[in-house]
mmCIF file of C-alpha atoms in Angstrom:
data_model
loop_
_atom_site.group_PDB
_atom_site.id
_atom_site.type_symbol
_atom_site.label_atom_id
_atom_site.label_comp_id
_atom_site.label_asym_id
_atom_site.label_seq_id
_atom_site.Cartn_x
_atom_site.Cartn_y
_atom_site.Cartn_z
ATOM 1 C CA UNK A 13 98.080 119.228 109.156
ATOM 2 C CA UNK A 14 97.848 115.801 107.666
ATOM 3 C CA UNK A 15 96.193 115.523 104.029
ATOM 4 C CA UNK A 16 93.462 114.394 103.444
ATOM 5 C CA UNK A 17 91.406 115.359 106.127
ATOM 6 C CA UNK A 18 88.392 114.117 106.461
ATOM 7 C CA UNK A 19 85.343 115.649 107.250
ATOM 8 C CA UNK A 20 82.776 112.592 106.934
ATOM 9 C CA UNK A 21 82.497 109.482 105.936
ATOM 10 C CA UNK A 22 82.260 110.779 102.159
ATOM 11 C CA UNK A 23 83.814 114.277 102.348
ATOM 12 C CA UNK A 24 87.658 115.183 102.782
ATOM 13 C CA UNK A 25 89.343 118.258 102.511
ATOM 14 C CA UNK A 26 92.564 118.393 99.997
ATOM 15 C CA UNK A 27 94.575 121.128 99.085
ATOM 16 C CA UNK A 28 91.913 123.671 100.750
ATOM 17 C CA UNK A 29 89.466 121.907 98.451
ATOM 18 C CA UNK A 30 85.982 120.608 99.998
ATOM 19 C CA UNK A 31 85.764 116.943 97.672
ATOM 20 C CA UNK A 32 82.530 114.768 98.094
ATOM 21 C CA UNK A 33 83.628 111.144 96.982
ATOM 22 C CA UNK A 34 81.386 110.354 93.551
ATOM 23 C CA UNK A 35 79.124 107.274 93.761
ATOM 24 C CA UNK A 36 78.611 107.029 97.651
ATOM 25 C CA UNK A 37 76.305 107.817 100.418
ATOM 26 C CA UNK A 38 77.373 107.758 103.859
ATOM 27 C CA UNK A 39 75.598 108.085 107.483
ATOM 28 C CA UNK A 40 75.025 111.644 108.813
ATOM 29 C CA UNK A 41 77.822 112.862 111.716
ATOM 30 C CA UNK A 42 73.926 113.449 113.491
ATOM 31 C CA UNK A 43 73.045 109.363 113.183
ATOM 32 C CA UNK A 44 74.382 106.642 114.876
ATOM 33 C CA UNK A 45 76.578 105.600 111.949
ATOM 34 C CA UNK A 46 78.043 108.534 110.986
ATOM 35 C CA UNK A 47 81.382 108.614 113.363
ATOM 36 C CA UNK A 48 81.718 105.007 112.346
ATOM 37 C CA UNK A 49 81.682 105.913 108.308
ATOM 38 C CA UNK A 50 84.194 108.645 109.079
ATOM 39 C CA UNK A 51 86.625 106.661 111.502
ATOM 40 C CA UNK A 52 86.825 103.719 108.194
ATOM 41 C CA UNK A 53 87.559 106.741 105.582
ATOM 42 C CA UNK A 54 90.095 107.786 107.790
ATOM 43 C CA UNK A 55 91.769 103.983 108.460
ATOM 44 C CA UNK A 56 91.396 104.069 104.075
ATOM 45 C CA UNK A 57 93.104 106.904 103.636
ATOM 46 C CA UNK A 58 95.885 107.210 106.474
ATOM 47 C CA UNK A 59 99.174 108.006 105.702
ATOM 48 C CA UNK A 60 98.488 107.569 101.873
ATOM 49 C CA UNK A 61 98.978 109.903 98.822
ATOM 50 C CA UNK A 62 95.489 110.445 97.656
ATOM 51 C CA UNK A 63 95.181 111.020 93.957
ATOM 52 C CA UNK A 64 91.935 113.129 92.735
ATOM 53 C CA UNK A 65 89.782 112.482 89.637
ATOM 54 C CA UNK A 66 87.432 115.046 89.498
ATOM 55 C CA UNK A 67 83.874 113.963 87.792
ATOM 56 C CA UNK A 68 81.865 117.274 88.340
ATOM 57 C CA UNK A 69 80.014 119.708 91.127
ATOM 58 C CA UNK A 70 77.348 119.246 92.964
ATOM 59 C CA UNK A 71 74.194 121.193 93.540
ATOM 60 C CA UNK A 72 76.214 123.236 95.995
ATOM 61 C CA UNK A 73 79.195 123.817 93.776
ATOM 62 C CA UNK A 74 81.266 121.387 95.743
ATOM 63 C CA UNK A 75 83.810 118.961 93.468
ATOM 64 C CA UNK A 76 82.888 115.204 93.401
ATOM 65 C CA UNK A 77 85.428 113.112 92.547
ATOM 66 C CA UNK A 78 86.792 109.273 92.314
ATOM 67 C CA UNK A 79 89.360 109.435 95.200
ATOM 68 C CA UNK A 80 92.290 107.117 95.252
ATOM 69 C CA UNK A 81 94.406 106.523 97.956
ATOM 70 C CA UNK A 82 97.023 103.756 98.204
ATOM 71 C CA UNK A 83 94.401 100.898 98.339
ATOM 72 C CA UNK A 84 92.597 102.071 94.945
ATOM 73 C CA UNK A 85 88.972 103.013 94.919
ATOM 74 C CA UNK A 86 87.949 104.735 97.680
ATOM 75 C CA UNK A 87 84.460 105.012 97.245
ATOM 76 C CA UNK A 88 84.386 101.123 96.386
ATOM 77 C CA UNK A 89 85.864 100.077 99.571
ATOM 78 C CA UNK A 90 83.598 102.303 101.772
ATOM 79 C CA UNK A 91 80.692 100.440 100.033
ATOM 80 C CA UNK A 92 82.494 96.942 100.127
ATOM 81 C CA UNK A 93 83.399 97.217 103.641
ATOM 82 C CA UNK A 94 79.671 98.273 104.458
ATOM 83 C CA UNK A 95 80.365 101.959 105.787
ATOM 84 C CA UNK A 96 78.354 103.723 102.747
ATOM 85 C CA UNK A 97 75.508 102.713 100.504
ATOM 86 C CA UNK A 98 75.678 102.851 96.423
ATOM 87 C CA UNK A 99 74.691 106.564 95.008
ATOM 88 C CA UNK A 100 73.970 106.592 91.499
ATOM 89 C CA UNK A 101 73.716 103.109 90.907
ATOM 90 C CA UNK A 102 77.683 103.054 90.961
ATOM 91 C CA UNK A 103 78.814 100.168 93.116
ATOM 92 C CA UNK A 104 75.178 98.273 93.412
ATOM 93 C CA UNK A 105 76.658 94.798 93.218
ATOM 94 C CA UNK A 106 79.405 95.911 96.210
ATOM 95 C CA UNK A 107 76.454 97.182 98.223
ATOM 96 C CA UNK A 108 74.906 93.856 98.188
ATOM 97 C CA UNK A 109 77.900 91.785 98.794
ATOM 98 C CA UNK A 110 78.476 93.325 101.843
ATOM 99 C CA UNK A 111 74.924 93.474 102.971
ATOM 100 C CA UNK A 112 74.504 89.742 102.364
ATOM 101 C CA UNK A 113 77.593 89.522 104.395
ATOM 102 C CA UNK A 114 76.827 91.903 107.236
ATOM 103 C CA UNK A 115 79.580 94.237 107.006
ATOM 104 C CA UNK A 116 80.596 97.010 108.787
ATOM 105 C CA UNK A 117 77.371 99.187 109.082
ATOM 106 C CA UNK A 118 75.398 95.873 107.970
ATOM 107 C CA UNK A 119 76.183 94.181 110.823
ATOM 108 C CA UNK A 120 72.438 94.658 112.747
ATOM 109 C CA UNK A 121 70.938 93.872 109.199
ATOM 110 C CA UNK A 122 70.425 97.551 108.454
ATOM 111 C CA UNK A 123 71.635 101.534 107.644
ATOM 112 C CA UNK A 124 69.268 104.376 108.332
ATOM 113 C CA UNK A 125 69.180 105.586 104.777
ATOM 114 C CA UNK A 126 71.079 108.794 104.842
ATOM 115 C CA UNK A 127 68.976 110.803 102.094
ATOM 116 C CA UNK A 128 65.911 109.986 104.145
ATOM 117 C CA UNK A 129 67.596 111.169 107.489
ATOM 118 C CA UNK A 130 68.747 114.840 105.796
ATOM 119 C CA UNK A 131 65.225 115.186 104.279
ATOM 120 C CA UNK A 132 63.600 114.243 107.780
ATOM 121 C CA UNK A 133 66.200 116.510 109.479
ATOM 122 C CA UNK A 134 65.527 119.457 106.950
ATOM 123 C CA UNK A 135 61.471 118.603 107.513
ATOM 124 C CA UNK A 136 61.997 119.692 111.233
ATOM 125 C CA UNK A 137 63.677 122.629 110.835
ATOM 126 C CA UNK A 138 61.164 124.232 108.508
#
């Protein structure tokens, strides 16, 4: 088994740990994005030592973390390369570099925001 694995485009699995990657927001494996996100976090992290900094839980008691791997900031180069949006304000000004530029995801001109999509998905199942 290779680690990381990754799960999504903002979740990997290291050590038997579940880690969400702090400060992003990636397209749902259910939109049209979402295997796209994944496949980029995968090219970031291949055949790299990752290194974990830990920065809290989530509301489900899953780790977030800055993730480093080889290349430095994970999370930053999801957003600069257009494969994830800014969470939490933390990489704003890379969000809108690559959106001006039309990378990766940006390419049409837009992402389906991802925390709209899971509320709309959780709306139709209740």
């Amino acid at each position: 088994m290779r680690d990381p694995v990754v799960i999504d485009g903002s979740c990997v699995l290291h050590n038997g740990q579940r880690i969400r990657i702090w400060g992003i927001d990636t397209p749902e494996a259910s939109q049209a994005e979402g295997l796209s996100a994944k496949d980029h976090l995968v090219q970031l992290c291949q055949r790299r030592h990752i290194h974990v900094v830990p920065r809290g839980k989530d509301a489900n008691g899953q780790m977030v973390a800055y993730l480093f791997c080889g290349r430095g900031d994970i999370g930053a180069a999801m957003v600069a390369g257009g494969y994830a949006v800014s969470a939490n304000g933390a990489y704003v000004r890379l969000e809108m570099s690559s959106r001006r530029n039309r990378m990766g995801l940006w390419r049409d001109g837009w992402i389906e925001n991802p925390t709209i999509h899971r509320l709309a998905k959780k709306k139709r199942l209740t």
